[in-house]
Amino acid sequence: MSGIILATINAKWIHPSLALRLLKANLGDLEPRCKILEFALRQPLHEKTGPILAARPRILAFSVSIWNHTATAELLEALAPLWDGHPPAIILGGPEASYLPEDAALFRYADYVIRGEGETTFRKLCNHLLNLLPEMAPGVKFIDAPPVDPSSIAGGYRFYTEEDLSRKLTYVEASRGCPYGCEFCLSSAAKSRLTPAEQVREFPLDQFLGEMETLISRGARSFKFLDRTFNLDIGRAERILEFFLERLKPPMFVHFEMVPSRFPRELRRILTRFPPESLRLEIGIQTLNRETALLIGRPGDPEKELETLDFLRRETNAIVHADLIAGLPGEDMKSFAQGFDRLWKVRPAEIQLGILKCLPGTAINRHIEPFGMRFNPKPPYEVLETAEFPLRNMERIKNFARFWELIVNRGSFADMISHLFPPESPVFAPFMALSDRLLEHFGRNWGIDRRELRAAILEQIG
Ligand code: SF4
């Protein structure tokens, strides 16, 4: 019988959870009694229930995010009748569990919900449950966890196995939090619970770099930073970039999320030195409509942001993913198309077209009435329509996003793309027409064989 099982359902097998490893690392004396179980979204239910039941835990804790909310609920429901008279205490935490309303269906099978950062609160709760043997009162209990001080917690990197490091993404974290207030984003929702000093907290840099050194020596190859705004403190960013620049050997790479408004000369200079394939940047543009940007708490200078992307394409080897969101308040098809075409002109490697989500706890819901917005109440809470973006147009945009991913972002048709959609010409209208026709042709936008897709594109444009 295990004491504690820390479990989660990852989006894919290659995405291990740093959160579970941090929770285990901070269990103190209880750490040897804790086992991590990770599953992948596509695994059948019995492959998830089997290992959990076999472990016979006294505490079963799940990290819940937007992408595994439904699958976690299904798993908890499937487990409920199988405990054979000895159900564990079930604890839920993670970004999704932190903001759902107390009557959410997910909590039907939970005994405790930790809202916020769990490293210290989870240890205290486990100690309480295992050592004091309390009588479990019926009903779910909610615990507000205070933000942790990164310098006071133990690192979780030692729990990455050799297989994790050599075959999966290695998630790392040099800072926590974001000072910006984009209303659609969970980081901005978290900000409302924090004092200004707590909004961004940094892990001690020398210690962090020492941990990265150990990971590289153990075989880590693909580093993905969880920091929401890596280029906030330019001095720190430079030191971390310099560290990796000295050690990167093909096929190693590092991936950072950066805000487009903070690219001073010193940061640009170091980015130009990264060799091909070694640097991936995720740059959140979200909208190029100034009024919309202001409405959602994201005031920025679209010209400056596009100039940053243009610089990255012309003068660095970085593979840039630029994020754009459809369905934001105040934006219609015409303004979205203009933004998309402007972004296309600076030609990031990928344009990630996301659909607006109304995440529990975020302030975007204040626009629901004034902008006639309707959202799906179930995860991933996508917008169905807005006053300016009626249902039919939103469905076309979702179909556009799917075919854009298949045809452009995945790079499988690179030979055709530059010929079909030259960067100097607008791409939105012709690609929308193509994606409409492809949907009509296949009757779906998933599970399409690549050769059939190529033939259909040629037929449609021929
Ligand atoms: S979208 Fe990015 S910049 Fe805006 S609040 Fe979220 S993490 Fe911060």
Short mmCIF file of C-alpha atoms and ligand atoms in Angstrom, two decimals:
data_model
loop_
_atom_site.label_atom_id
_atom_site.label_comp_id
_atom_site.label_asym_id
_atom_site.label_seq_id
_atom_site.Cartn_x
_atom_site.Cartn_y
_atom_site.Cartn_z
CA MET A 1 0.00 0.00 0.00
CA SER A 2 1.46 3.39 -1.05
CA GLY A 3 0.93 6.35 1.17
CA ILE A 4 0.51 9.05 -1.45
CA ILE A 5 -0.11 8.90 -5.17
CA LEU A 6 0.45 12.13 -7.08
CA ALA A 7 -1.19 11.76 -10.47
CA THR A 8 -2.05 13.74 -13.55
CA ILE A 9 -3.14 13.22 -17.13
CA ASN A 10 -0.66 14.95 -19.41
CA ALA A 11 -1.70 16.31 -22.81
CA LYS A 12 0.82 13.97 -24.47
CA TRP A 13 3.38 11.43 -23.37
CA ILE A 14 6.23 13.86 -24.14
CA HIS A 15 4.91 16.49 -21.67
CA PRO A 16 5.94 15.36 -18.17
CA SER A 17 4.59 17.35 -15.23
CA LEU A 18 7.04 19.53 -13.30
CA ALA A 19 4.24 20.37 -10.85
CA LEU A 20 4.01 16.77 -9.56
CA ARG A 21 7.78 16.56 -9.16
CA LEU A 22 7.81 19.80 -7.17
CA LEU A 23 5.03 18.58 -4.91
CA LYS A 24 6.87 15.33 -4.22
CA ALA A 25 10.17 17.14 -3.60
CA ASN A 26 8.53 19.30 -0.96
CA LEU A 27 6.88 16.54 1.04
CA GLY A 28 9.68 16.40 3.61
CA ASP A 29 9.64 13.14 5.59
CA LEU A 30 6.73 11.88 3.53
CA GLU A 31 8.61 12.04 0.24
CA PRO A 32 9.66 8.34 0.25
CA ARG A 33 6.02 7.39 0.72
CA CYS A 34 4.95 9.24 -2.43
CA LYS A 35 4.78 7.84 -5.95
CA ILE A 36 4.13 9.81 -9.15
CA LEU A 37 1.79 8.34 -11.76
CA GLU A 38 1.50 10.14 -15.10
CA PHE A 39 -0.92 9.26 -17.87
CA ALA A 40 -1.52 10.59 -21.35
CA LEU A 41 -4.84 11.93 -22.52
CA ARG A 42 -5.21 9.28 -25.22
CA GLN A 43 -4.58 6.30 -22.95
CA PRO A 44 -7.65 4.12 -22.40
CA LEU A 45 -9.38 4.46 -19.03
CA HIS A 46 -8.37 1.00 -17.76
CA GLU A 47 -4.67 1.88 -18.24
CA LYS A 48 -5.24 4.74 -15.81
CA THR A 49 -7.42 3.01 -13.23
CA GLY A 50 -5.21 -0.12 -13.07
CA PRO A 51 -1.98 1.40 -11.67
CA ILE A 52 -3.90 3.64 -9.24
CA LEU A 53 -5.91 0.77 -7.79
CA ALA A 54 -2.83 -1.45 -7.63
CA ALA A 55 -1.03 1.19 -5.54
CA ARG A 56 -3.91 1.24 -2.98
CA PRO A 57 -3.05 4.79 -1.88
CA ARG A 58 -4.25 6.42 1.29
CA ILE A 59 -4.03 9.79 -0.43
CA LEU A 60 -4.71 10.26 -4.12
CA ALA A 61 -3.93 13.74 -5.47
CA PHE A 62 -4.57 14.99 -9.00
CA SER A 63 -3.20 18.05 -10.74
CA VAL A 64 -6.05 19.38 -12.89
CA SER A 65 -5.63 21.67 -15.88
CA ILE A 66 -8.02 22.81 -18.57
CA TRP A 67 -6.91 20.08 -20.99
CA ASN A 68 -7.38 17.20 -18.53
CA HIS A 69 -10.43 18.44 -16.63
CA THR A 70 -12.91 16.18 -18.44
CA ALA A 71 -10.58 13.16 -18.48
CA THR A 72 -9.84 13.59 -14.74
CA ALA A 73 -13.56 13.75 -13.95
CA GLU A 74 -14.11 10.55 -15.97
CA LEU A 75 -11.26 8.83 -14.17
CA LEU A 76 -12.53 9.83 -10.71
CA GLU A 77 -16.00 8.63 -11.62
CA ALA A 78 -14.63 5.31 -12.87
CA LEU A 79 -12.55 4.82 -9.70
CA ALA A 80 -15.34 5.63 -7.24
CA PRO A 81 -17.02 2.17 -7.18
CA LEU A 82 -13.69 0.28 -7.32
CA TRP A 83 -12.10 1.15 -3.98
CA ASP A 84 -13.24 -2.04 -2.29
CA GLY A 85 -14.27 -0.33 0.91
CA HIS A 86 -11.01 1.59 1.34
CA PRO A 87 -11.29 4.84 -0.58
CA PRO A 88 -8.29 7.16 -0.32
CA ALA A 89 -8.57 10.81 0.60
CA ILE A 90 -8.83 12.56 -2.76
CA ILE A 91 -7.13 15.92 -3.17
CA LEU A 92 -7.45 18.08 -6.28
CA GLY A 93 -5.23 21.03 -7.17
CA GLY A 94 -3.71 22.72 -10.19
CA PRO A 95 -4.72 25.73 -12.28
CA GLU A 96 -8.20 24.47 -13.22
CA ALA A 97 -9.15 23.28 -9.71
CA SER A 98 -7.97 26.62 -8.32
CA TYR A 99 -10.67 28.70 -10.01
CA LEU A 100 -13.70 26.48 -10.59
CA PRO A 101 -16.81 27.35 -8.57
CA GLU A 102 -17.35 25.25 -5.45
CA ASP A 103 -20.33 23.45 -6.94
CA ALA A 104 -18.39 22.29 -10.04
CA ALA A 105 -19.18 18.66 -10.96
CA LEU A 106 -15.46 17.82 -10.84
CA PHE A 107 -15.46 18.26 -7.06
CA ARG A 108 -18.16 15.63 -6.52
CA TYR A 109 -15.47 12.99 -5.90
CA ALA A 110 -12.98 15.21 -4.01
CA ASP A 111 -12.37 15.47 -0.28
CA TYR A 112 -10.03 18.47 -0.49
CA VAL A 113 -9.33 21.12 -3.10
CA ILE A 114 -6.13 23.14 -2.83
CA ARG A 115 -6.50 26.51 -4.52
CA GLY A 116 -3.23 28.20 -5.42
CA GLU A 117 0.39 27.02 -5.27
CA GLY A 118 0.55 23.67 -3.55
CA GLU A 119 4.14 22.99 -2.53
CA THR A 120 3.83 23.79 1.17
CA THR A 121 0.08 23.39 1.62
CA PHE A 122 0.08 19.88 0.11
CA ARG A 123 2.76 18.74 2.57
CA LYS A 124 0.80 20.10 5.53
CA LEU A 125 -2.41 18.46 4.36
CA CYS A 126 -0.72 15.09 3.77
CA ASN A 127 0.87 15.21 7.23
CA HIS A 128 -2.48 15.99 8.73
CA LEU A 129 -4.21 13.15 6.88
CA LEU A 130 -1.54 10.48 7.44
CA ASN A 131 -0.36 11.26 10.94
CA LEU A 132 -3.41 12.51 12.72
CA LEU A 133 -5.77 9.95 11.18
CA PRO A 134 -8.71 12.35 11.26
CA GLU A 135 -12.24 11.24 10.80
CA MET A 136 -13.10 12.31 7.28
CA ALA A 137 -16.09 14.61 7.45
CA PRO A 138 -18.30 14.27 4.38
CA GLY A 139 -18.19 16.97 1.73
CA VAL A 140 -15.35 18.73 -0.02
CA LYS A 141 -13.11 21.14 1.89
CA PHE A 142 -11.46 24.08 0.08
CA ILE A 143 -8.03 25.27 1.16
CA ASP A 144 -6.56 28.56 -0.06
CA ALA A 145 -2.82 28.04 -0.53
CA PRO A 146 -0.62 31.12 -0.19
CA PRO A 147 1.98 31.84 -2.90
CA VAL A 148 5.29 30.14 -2.22
CA ASP A 149 8.68 31.82 -2.00
CA PRO A 150 10.76 30.06 -4.71
CA SER A 151 13.90 30.38 -2.59
CA SER A 152 12.32 28.35 0.20
CA ILE A 153 11.18 25.27 -1.74
CA ALA A 154 13.07 22.19 -2.89
CA GLY A 155 13.63 21.66 -6.61
CA GLY A 156 11.86 18.78 -8.32
CA TYR A 157 14.24 18.18 -11.24
CA ARG A 158 15.83 15.11 -9.65
CA PHE A 159 12.58 13.25 -10.24
CA TYR A 160 12.95 13.48 -14.01
CA THR A 161 14.11 10.02 -15.06
CA GLU A 162 16.82 9.36 -17.67
CA GLU A 163 14.04 8.46 -20.12
CA ASP A 164 12.19 11.71 -19.35
CA LEU A 165 15.32 13.75 -20.04
CA SER A 166 16.38 12.04 -23.23
CA ARG A 167 12.99 11.53 -24.88
CA LYS A 168 10.57 14.13 -23.52
CA LEU A 169 10.44 17.90 -23.09
CA THR A 170 12.21 19.02 -19.92
CA TYR A 171 10.00 21.63 -18.26
CA VAL A 172 11.90 24.11 -16.10
CA GLU A 173 10.94 27.24 -14.20
CA ALA A 174 13.16 30.24 -13.44
CA SER A 175 10.37 32.56 -12.32
CA ARG A 176 6.71 32.37 -11.39
CA GLY A 177 3.89 34.82 -12.18
CA CYS A 178 3.29 37.68 -14.57
CA PRO A 179 2.86 41.40 -13.87
CA TYR A 180 0.54 42.00 -16.84
CA GLY A 181 -3.23 41.95 -16.76
CA CYS A 182 -4.54 40.32 -19.96
CA GLU A 183 -8.11 39.55 -19.01
CA PHE A 184 -8.37 36.18 -20.78
CA CYS A 185 -5.33 34.75 -18.97
CA LEU A 186 -5.15 32.70 -15.77
CA SER A 187 -1.89 34.41 -14.80
CA SER A 188 -3.72 37.70 -14.61
CA ALA A 189 -6.48 36.05 -12.52
CA ALA A 190 -3.81 34.76 -10.12
CA LYS A 191 -2.39 38.29 -9.92
CA SER A 192 -5.57 39.59 -8.28
CA ARG A 193 -4.85 37.34 -5.24
CA LEU A 194 -1.25 38.57 -4.86
CA THR A 195 0.48 41.64 -3.50
CA PRO A 196 2.61 43.59 -6.04
CA ALA A 197 5.77 42.02 -4.57
CA GLU A 198 4.34 38.53 -5.03
CA GLN A 199 3.23 38.95 -8.64
CA VAL A 200 6.55 37.82 -10.08
CA ARG A 201 8.83 35.64 -7.94
CA GLU A 202 12.23 34.44 -9.08
CA PHE A 203 14.09 31.24 -8.30
CA PRO A 204 17.62 32.02 -7.03
CA LEU A 205 19.62 32.26 -10.24
CA ASP A 206 22.90 30.54 -9.29
CA GLN A 207 21.03 27.61 -7.82
CA PHE A 208 18.79 27.43 -10.89
CA LEU A 209 21.75 27.40 -13.28
CA GLY A 210 23.40 24.68 -11.17
CA GLU A 211 20.24 22.60 -11.57
CA MET A 212 20.29 23.17 -15.35
CA GLU A 213 23.93 22.04 -15.44
CA THR A 214 22.96 18.81 -13.69
CA LEU A 215 20.05 18.24 -16.09
CA ILE A 216 22.32 18.69 -19.11
CA SER A 217 24.91 16.35 -17.69
CA ARG A 218 22.13 13.77 -17.09
CA GLY A 219 21.06 13.99 -20.75
CA ALA A 220 18.37 16.69 -20.98
CA ARG A 221 18.07 17.94 -24.55
CA SER A 222 14.79 19.83 -25.00
CA PHE A 223 14.24 22.59 -22.45
CA LYS A 224 10.90 24.31 -22.18
CA PHE A 225 10.66 27.25 -19.77
CA LEU A 226 7.36 27.61 -17.94
CA ASP A 227 8.08 31.30 -17.15
CA ARG A 228 5.15 33.36 -18.41
CA THR A 229 7.30 36.37 -19.30
CA PHE A 230 10.90 35.28 -19.64
CA ASN A 231 12.13 38.68 -20.88
CA LEU A 232 10.84 40.66 -17.93
CA ASP A 233 14.21 41.01 -16.20
CA ILE A 234 16.65 41.47 -19.07
CA GLY A 235 19.77 40.95 -16.92
CA ARG A 236 18.52 37.56 -15.69
CA ALA A 237 17.34 36.60 -19.17
CA GLU A 238 20.80 37.41 -20.56
CA ARG A 239 22.54 35.23 -17.97
CA ILE A 240 20.26 32.28 -18.65
CA LEU A 241 20.56 32.68 -22.43
CA GLU A 242 24.35 32.95 -22.18
CA PHE A 243 24.40 29.80 -20.04
CA PHE A 244 22.51 27.79 -22.66
CA LEU A 245 24.37 29.35 -25.57
CA GLU A 246 27.63 27.99 -24.15
CA ARG A 247 26.24 24.50 -23.71
CA LEU A 248 23.81 23.91 -26.59
CA LYS A 249 24.89 21.15 -28.90
CA PRO A 250 22.64 19.86 -31.72
CA PRO A 251 19.93 18.62 -31.40
CA MET A 252 19.45 20.51 -28.11
CA PHE A 253 17.03 23.44 -27.97
CA VAL A 254 15.49 25.88 -25.49
CA HIS A 255 11.97 27.27 -25.67
CA PHE A 256 10.90 30.55 -24.02
CA GLU A 257 7.69 32.54 -23.82
CA MET A 258 8.41 36.25 -24.26
CA VAL A 259 6.36 39.44 -24.46
CA PRO A 260 6.93 41.28 -27.75
CA SER A 261 7.18 44.73 -26.14
CA ARG A 262 10.46 44.06 -24.28
CA PHE A 263 13.28 43.42 -26.72
CA PRO A 264 16.06 45.89 -25.88
CA ARG A 265 19.35 45.90 -27.77
CA GLU A 266 21.21 43.68 -25.30
CA LEU A 267 18.55 40.96 -25.55
CA ARG A 268 18.52 41.19 -29.37
CA ARG A 269 22.30 40.93 -29.49
CA ILE A 270 22.39 37.64 -27.62
CA LEU A 271 19.45 36.15 -29.54
CA THR A 272 21.29 36.65 -32.84
CA ARG A 273 24.05 34.31 -31.60
CA PHE A 274 21.90 31.18 -31.26
CA PRO A 275 22.59 28.60 -33.98
CA PRO A 276 19.80 27.21 -36.23
CA GLU A 277 17.24 24.90 -34.54
CA SER A 278 18.48 25.74 -31.03
CA LEU A 279 16.04 28.49 -30.02
CA ARG A 280 12.23 28.52 -30.03
CA LEU A 281 10.28 31.58 -28.99
CA GLU A 282 6.59 31.86 -28.25
CA ILE A 283 5.50 35.47 -28.70
CA GLY A 284 1.99 36.44 -27.62
CA ILE A 285 0.59 39.00 -30.04
CA GLN A 286 -3.08 38.04 -29.36
CA THR A 287 -4.55 41.01 -31.26
CA LEU A 288 -3.32 43.81 -33.49
CA ASN A 289 -6.51 45.81 -32.95
CA ARG A 290 -5.61 48.69 -30.60
CA GLU A 291 -9.14 49.20 -29.21
CA THR A 292 -9.54 45.50 -28.48
CA ALA A 293 -6.10 45.36 -26.85
CA LEU A 294 -7.07 48.24 -24.56
CA LEU A 295 -10.40 46.62 -23.72
CA ILE A 296 -8.78 43.40 -22.53
CA GLY A 297 -6.06 45.08 -20.45
CA ARG A 298 -3.28 44.56 -22.94
CA PRO A 299 -2.27 48.01 -24.07
CA GLY A 300 0.59 47.75 -26.50
CA ASP A 301 2.06 49.15 -29.65
CA PRO A 302 1.22 46.84 -32.59
CA GLU A 303 3.87 48.47 -34.81
CA LYS A 304 6.56 47.83 -32.22
CA GLU A 305 5.42 44.24 -31.74
CA LEU A 306 5.50 43.56 -35.48
CA GLU A 307 8.93 45.15 -35.68
CA THR A 308 10.13 42.70 -32.99
CA LEU A 309 8.86 39.77 -35.04
CA ASP A 310 10.42 41.19 -38.19
CA PHE A 311 13.76 41.51 -36.38
CA LEU A 312 13.55 37.93 -35.11
CA ARG A 313 12.88 36.60 -38.60
CA ARG A 314 15.54 38.64 -40.36
CA GLU A 315 18.35 38.61 -37.84
CA THR A 316 18.06 35.48 -35.71
CA ASN A 317 17.67 31.74 -36.27
CA ALA A 318 14.85 31.57 -33.73
CA ILE A 319 11.80 29.50 -34.63
CA VAL A 320 9.02 31.90 -33.71
CA HIS A 321 5.48 30.90 -32.80
CA ALA A 322 3.22 33.98 -32.72
CA ASP A 323 -0.12 33.66 -30.92
CA LEU A 324 -3.28 35.37 -32.17
CA ILE A 325 -6.74 35.02 -30.58
CA ALA A 326 -10.05 35.06 -32.46
CA GLY A 327 -13.27 36.16 -30.78
CA LEU A 328 -11.95 38.95 -28.55
CA PRO A 329 -14.41 41.72 -27.64
CA GLY A 330 -14.65 44.48 -30.24
CA GLU A 331 -13.10 42.43 -33.02
CA ASP A 332 -15.03 41.28 -36.11
CA MET A 333 -14.00 39.15 -39.05
CA LYS A 334 -12.69 42.18 -40.97
CA SER A 335 -10.46 43.47 -38.18
CA PHE A 336 -9.25 39.95 -37.37
CA ALA A 337 -8.40 39.36 -41.04
CA GLN A 338 -6.42 42.61 -41.15
CA GLY A 339 -4.45 41.59 -38.06
CA PHE A 340 -3.78 38.14 -39.48
CA ASP A 341 -2.50 39.57 -42.77
CA ARG A 342 -0.23 42.03 -40.97
CA LEU A 343 1.19 39.19 -38.93
CA TRP A 344 1.64 37.05 -42.04
CA LYS A 345 3.76 39.78 -43.62
CA VAL A 346 6.45 39.42 -40.95
CA ARG A 347 6.27 35.66 -41.46
CA PRO A 348 6.75 33.95 -38.08
CA ALA A 349 7.44 30.22 -38.44
CA GLU A 350 4.00 29.50 -36.98
CA ILE A 351 0.89 31.56 -36.39
CA GLN A 352 -0.99 29.84 -33.57
CA LEU A 353 -4.60 30.82 -34.10
CA GLY A 354 -6.32 30.31 -30.76
CA ILE A 355 -10.01 30.72 -30.01
CA LEU A 356 -10.92 32.92 -27.04
CA LYS A 357 -11.72 30.95 -23.89
CA CYS A 358 -13.63 32.20 -20.87
CA LEU A 359 -11.55 30.47 -18.21
CA PRO A 360 -13.08 30.30 -14.74
CA GLY A 361 -11.71 33.12 -12.61
CA THR A 362 -10.65 35.37 -15.49
CA ALA A 363 -11.97 38.89 -16.00
CA ILE A 364 -12.89 38.38 -19.65
CA ASN A 365 -16.40 37.49 -18.49
CA ARG A 366 -17.09 41.18 -17.77
CA HIS A 367 -17.46 41.62 -21.55
CA ILE A 368 -20.09 38.91 -21.97
CA GLU A 369 -23.09 41.20 -21.86
CA PRO A 370 -21.78 44.35 -23.57
CA PHE A 371 -20.33 42.34 -26.46
CA GLY A 372 -23.05 39.70 -26.76
CA MET A 373 -20.62 36.86 -26.07
CA ARG A 374 -21.65 33.23 -25.67
CA PHE A 375 -19.22 30.64 -24.38
CA ASN A 376 -19.35 26.88 -24.09
CA PRO A 377 -19.78 26.26 -20.33
CA LYS A 378 -17.66 23.09 -20.59
CA PRO A 379 -13.87 22.97 -20.88
CA PRO A 380 -12.12 24.35 -22.87
CA TYR A 381 -14.79 27.10 -22.50
CA GLU A 382 -14.41 28.36 -26.06
CA VAL A 383 -16.35 31.32 -27.36
CA LEU A 384 -19.30 30.25 -29.52
CA GLU A 385 -20.14 33.67 -30.89
CA THR A 386 -20.01 37.38 -30.16
CA ALA A 387 -22.16 40.25 -31.41
CA GLU A 388 -19.50 41.02 -34.02
CA PHE A 389 -18.55 37.40 -34.72
CA PRO A 390 -21.75 35.44 -35.32
CA LEU A 391 -21.81 31.65 -34.88
CA ARG A 392 -21.29 30.88 -38.58
CA ASN A 393 -18.17 33.07 -38.80
CA MET A 394 -16.78 31.65 -35.58
CA GLU A 395 -17.22 28.12 -36.92
CA ARG A 396 -15.44 29.13 -40.13
CA ILE A 397 -12.58 30.58 -38.09
CA LYS A 398 -12.28 27.36 -36.07
CA ASN A 399 -12.13 25.37 -39.31
CA PHE A 400 -9.56 27.85 -40.69
CA ALA A 401 -7.44 27.35 -37.54
CA ARG A 402 -7.53 23.58 -37.93
CA PHE A 403 -6.49 23.58 -41.59
CA TRP A 404 -3.88 26.29 -40.90
CA GLU A 405 -2.34 23.98 -38.34
CA LEU A 406 -2.37 21.01 -40.76
CA ILE A 407 -1.23 22.83 -43.88
CA VAL A 408 0.98 25.72 -42.74
CA ASN A 409 2.20 25.26 -39.15
CA ARG A 410 3.20 21.62 -39.46
CA GLY A 411 5.42 22.52 -42.40
CA SER A 412 4.43 19.44 -44.43
CA PHE A 413 3.52 21.50 -47.49
CA ALA A 414 6.28 24.12 -47.35
CA ASP A 415 6.97 23.67 -51.08
CA MET A 416 3.40 24.71 -51.92
CA ILE A 417 2.90 27.42 -49.33
CA SER A 418 5.33 30.05 -50.58
CA HIS A 419 3.96 29.54 -54.09
CA LEU A 420 0.29 29.61 -53.05
CA PHE A 421 0.50 32.34 -50.43
CA PRO A 422 3.37 34.74 -51.13
CA PRO A 423 4.29 36.77 -48.01
CA GLU A 424 3.69 40.10 -49.70
CA SER A 425 0.03 39.24 -50.45
CA PRO A 426 -2.84 38.96 -47.96
CA VAL A 427 -3.36 35.35 -46.92
CA PHE A 428 -6.49 35.43 -44.77
CA ALA A 429 -9.17 35.60 -47.49
CA PRO A 430 -7.65 33.01 -49.85
CA PHE A 431 -6.90 30.61 -46.99
CA MET A 432 -10.42 31.02 -45.61
CA ALA A 433 -11.82 30.16 -49.05
CA LEU A 434 -9.49 27.13 -49.25
CA SER A 435 -10.39 25.88 -45.77
CA ASP A 436 -14.13 26.29 -46.50
CA ARG A 437 -13.72 24.18 -49.64
CA LEU A 438 -11.58 21.55 -47.91
CA LEU A 439 -14.23 21.10 -45.21
CA GLU A 440 -16.86 20.67 -47.90
CA HIS A 441 -14.63 18.18 -49.73
CA PHE A 442 -13.69 15.98 -46.73
CA GLY A 443 -16.73 16.61 -44.52
CA ARG A 444 -14.30 16.92 -41.58
CA ASN A 445 -11.05 18.63 -40.62
CA TRP A 446 -9.40 15.83 -38.63
CA GLY A 447 -7.96 12.39 -39.43
CA ILE A 448 -7.06 13.37 -43.00
CA ASP A 449 -4.25 11.52 -44.75
CA ARG A 450 -1.44 13.88 -45.78
CA ARG A 451 -1.35 12.68 -49.40
CA GLU A 452 -5.11 13.06 -49.75
CA LEU A 453 -4.86 16.55 -48.30
CA ARG A 454 -2.14 17.53 -50.76
CA ALA A 455 -4.20 16.22 -53.67
CA ALA A 456 -7.29 18.06 -52.43
CA ILE A 457 -5.39 21.35 -52.06
CA LEU A 458 -4.09 21.06 -55.60
CA GLU A 459 -7.56 20.22 -56.86
CA GLN A 460 -9.18 23.11 -55.00
CA ILE A 461 -6.71 25.71 -56.17
CA GLY A 462 -6.27 24.23 -59.64
S1 SF4 B 1 -1.15 36.57 -21.60
FE1 SF4 B 1 1.04 36.54 -21.09
S2 SF4 B 1 1.51 38.69 -20.64
FE2 SF4 B 1 -0.72 38.50 -20.51
S3 SF4 B 1 -1.15 38.09 -18.34
FE3 SF4 B 1 -0.99 36.12 -19.38
S4 SF4 B 1 1.12 35.48 -19.11
FE4 SF4 B 1 1.01 37.67 -18.68
#
